[in-house]
Coordinates of C-alpha atoms in Angstrom, one line a residue:
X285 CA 0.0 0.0 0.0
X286 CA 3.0 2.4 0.7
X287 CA 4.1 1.4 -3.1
X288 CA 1.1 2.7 -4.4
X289 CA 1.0 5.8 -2.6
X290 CA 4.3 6.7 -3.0
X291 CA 3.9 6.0 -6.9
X292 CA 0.5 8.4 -6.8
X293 CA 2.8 10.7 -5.5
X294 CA 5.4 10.1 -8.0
X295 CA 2.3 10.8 -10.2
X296 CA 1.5 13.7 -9.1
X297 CA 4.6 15.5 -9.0
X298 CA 5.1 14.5 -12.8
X299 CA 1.6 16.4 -14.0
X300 CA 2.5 19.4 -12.1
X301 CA 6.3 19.2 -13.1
X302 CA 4.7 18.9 -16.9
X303 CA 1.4 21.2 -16.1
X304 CA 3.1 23.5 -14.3
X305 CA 5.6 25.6 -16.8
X306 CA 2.7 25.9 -19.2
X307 CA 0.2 27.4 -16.6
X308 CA 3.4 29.6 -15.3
X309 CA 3.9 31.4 -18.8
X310 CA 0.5 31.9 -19.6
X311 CA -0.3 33.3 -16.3
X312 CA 2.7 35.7 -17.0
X313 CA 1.6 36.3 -20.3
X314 CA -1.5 37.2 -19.1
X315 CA -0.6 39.6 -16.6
X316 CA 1.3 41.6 -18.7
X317 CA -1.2 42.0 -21.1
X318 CA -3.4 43.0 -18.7
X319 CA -1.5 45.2 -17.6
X320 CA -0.9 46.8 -21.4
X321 CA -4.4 46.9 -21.5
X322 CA -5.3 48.6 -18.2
X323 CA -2.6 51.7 -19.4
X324 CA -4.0 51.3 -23.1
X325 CA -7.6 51.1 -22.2
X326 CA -7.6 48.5 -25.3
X327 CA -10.2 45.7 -23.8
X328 CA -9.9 43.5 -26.6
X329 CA -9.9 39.4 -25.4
X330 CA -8.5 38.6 -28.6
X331 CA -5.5 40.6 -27.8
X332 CA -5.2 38.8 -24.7
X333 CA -5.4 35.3 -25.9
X334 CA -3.5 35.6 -29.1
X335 CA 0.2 35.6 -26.8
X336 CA -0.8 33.2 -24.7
X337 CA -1.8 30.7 -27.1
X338 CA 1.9 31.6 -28.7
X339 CA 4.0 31.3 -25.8
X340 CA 2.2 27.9 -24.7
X341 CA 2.8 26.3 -27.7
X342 CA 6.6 28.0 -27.7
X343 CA 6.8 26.1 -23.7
X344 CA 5.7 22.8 -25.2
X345 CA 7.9 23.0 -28.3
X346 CA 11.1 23.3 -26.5
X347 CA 10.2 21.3 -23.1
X348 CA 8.4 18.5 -24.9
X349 CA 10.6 16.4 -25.2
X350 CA 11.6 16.5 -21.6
X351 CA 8.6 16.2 -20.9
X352 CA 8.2 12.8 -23.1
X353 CA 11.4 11.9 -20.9
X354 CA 9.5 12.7 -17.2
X355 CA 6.2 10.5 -18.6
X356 CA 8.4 7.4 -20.4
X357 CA 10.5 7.5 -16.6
X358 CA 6.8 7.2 -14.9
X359 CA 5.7 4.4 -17.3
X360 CA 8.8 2.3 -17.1
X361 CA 8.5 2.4 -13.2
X362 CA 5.3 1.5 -12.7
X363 CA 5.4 -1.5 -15.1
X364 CA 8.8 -2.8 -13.5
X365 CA 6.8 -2.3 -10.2
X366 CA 3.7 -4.1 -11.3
X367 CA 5.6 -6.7 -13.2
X368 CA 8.3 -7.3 -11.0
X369 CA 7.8 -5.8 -7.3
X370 CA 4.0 -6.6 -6.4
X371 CA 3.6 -9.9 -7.6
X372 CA 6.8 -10.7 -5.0
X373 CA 5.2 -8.6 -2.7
X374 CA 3.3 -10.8 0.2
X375 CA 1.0 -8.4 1.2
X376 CA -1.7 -8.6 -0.9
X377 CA -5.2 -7.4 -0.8
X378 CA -6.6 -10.5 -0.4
X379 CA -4.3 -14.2 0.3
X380 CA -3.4 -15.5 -2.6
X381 CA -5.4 -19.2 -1.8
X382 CA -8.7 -16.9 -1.5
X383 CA -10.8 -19.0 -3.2
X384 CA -9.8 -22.2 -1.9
X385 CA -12.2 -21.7 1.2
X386 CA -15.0 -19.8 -0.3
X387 CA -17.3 -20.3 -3.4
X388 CA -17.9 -17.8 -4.6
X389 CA -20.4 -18.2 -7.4
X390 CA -22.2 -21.5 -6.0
X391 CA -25.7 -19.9 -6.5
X392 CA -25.4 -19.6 -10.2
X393 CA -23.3 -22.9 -10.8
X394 CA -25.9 -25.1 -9.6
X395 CA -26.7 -27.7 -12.0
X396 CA -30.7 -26.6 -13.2
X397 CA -30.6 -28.7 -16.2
X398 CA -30.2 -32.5 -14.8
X399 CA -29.6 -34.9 -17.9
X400 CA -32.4 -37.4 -18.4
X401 CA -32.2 -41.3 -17.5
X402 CA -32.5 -44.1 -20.1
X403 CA -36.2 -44.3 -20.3
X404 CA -37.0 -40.8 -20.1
X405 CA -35.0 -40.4 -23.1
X406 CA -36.5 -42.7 -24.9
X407 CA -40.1 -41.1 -24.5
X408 CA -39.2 -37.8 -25.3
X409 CA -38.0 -39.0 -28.6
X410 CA -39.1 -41.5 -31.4
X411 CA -36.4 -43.9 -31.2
X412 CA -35.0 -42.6 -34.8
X413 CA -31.6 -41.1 -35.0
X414 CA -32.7 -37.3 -34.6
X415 CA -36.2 -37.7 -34.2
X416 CA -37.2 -36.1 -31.2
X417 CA -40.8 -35.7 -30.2
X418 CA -42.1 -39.0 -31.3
X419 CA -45.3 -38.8 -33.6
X420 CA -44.9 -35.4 -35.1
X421 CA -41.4 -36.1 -36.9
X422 CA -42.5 -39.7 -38.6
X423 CA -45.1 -37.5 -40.8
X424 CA -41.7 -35.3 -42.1
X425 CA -40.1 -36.3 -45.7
X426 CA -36.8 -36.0 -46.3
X427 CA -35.4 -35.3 -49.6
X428 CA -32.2 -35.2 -51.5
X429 CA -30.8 -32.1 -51.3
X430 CA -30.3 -30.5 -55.4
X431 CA -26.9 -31.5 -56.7
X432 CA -26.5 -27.6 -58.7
X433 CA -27.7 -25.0 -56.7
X434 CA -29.8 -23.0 -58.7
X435 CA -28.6 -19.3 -59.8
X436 CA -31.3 -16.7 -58.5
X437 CA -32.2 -14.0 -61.6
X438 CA -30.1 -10.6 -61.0
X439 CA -32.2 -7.4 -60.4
X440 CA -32.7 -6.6 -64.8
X441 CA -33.6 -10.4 -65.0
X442 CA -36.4 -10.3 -62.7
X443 CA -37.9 -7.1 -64.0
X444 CA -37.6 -8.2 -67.5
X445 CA -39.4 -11.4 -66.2
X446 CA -42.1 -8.9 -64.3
X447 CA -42.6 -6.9 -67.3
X448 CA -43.0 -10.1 -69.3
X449 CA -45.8 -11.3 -66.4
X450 CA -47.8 -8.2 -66.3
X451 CA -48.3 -7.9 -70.3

């Protein structure tokens, strides 16, 4: 549990170590303009928000890569730490031979479908291979199934054949 925290920490610190030069300059940027404005008397927002956006995208350009650096550091750490420290760890949420004692879906496992004995079986179907439901399948036919399946008529086909029909 101390692992996690001090990783969430870890966390932390990274978004405001990433966060934290952008918000900086634009705030800086935007109290000098404000301040240009106030002795201008120029209340334009567009004016405001034109170098912020600039110097923003300027902080980014030139600490993004460090910042790629500070978020690839994070990654790596928290996989070797979920691949390789936790599952060595032996304090665990819950013991590892949890479900050994307990079961934990015995309601919905139980068996509602029992398989039928001999003779049951033999009344619910005819006694033909596949017949089930005794008198009602002896009155079925089978036939061969067509060697060539038969080509449906395309869309022009069947409205030439329509047209033909309806003269």
């Amino acid at each position: 549990m101390d692992m996690l925290m001090e990783y969430m920490a870890r966390g932390f610190v990274t978004m405001l170590s990433i966060s934290m030069p952008c918000v900086l300059v634009a705030a800086g940027i935007g109290l000098v303009v404000g301040i240009l404005q106030a002795v201008t008397q120029v209340q334009e927002q567009t004016i405001a928000a034109a170098p912020k956006i600039l110097a923003v995208f300027m902080v980014i350009i030139i600490g993004g890569v460090g910042f790629v650096r500070i978020l690839t550091n994070l990654f790596t750490d928290g996989m070797a730490m979920a691949f390789n420290v936790i599952p060595k760890n032996d304090s665990y949420v819950l013991p590892p031979n949890y479900y050994k004692y307990t079961r934990p879906f015995a309601n919905e496992m139980q068996d509602k479908f029992k398989t039928p004995d001999k003779d049951s079986f033999k009344k619910m179907t005819s006694g033909k291979p596949g017949g089930i439901g005794g008198k009602q399948n002896q009155n079925q036919i089978y036939r061969k199934a067509p060697a060539v399946i038969e080509p449906k008529a395309d869309l022009l086909e069947r409205q030439r054949i329509y047209d033909n029909a309806n003269r």
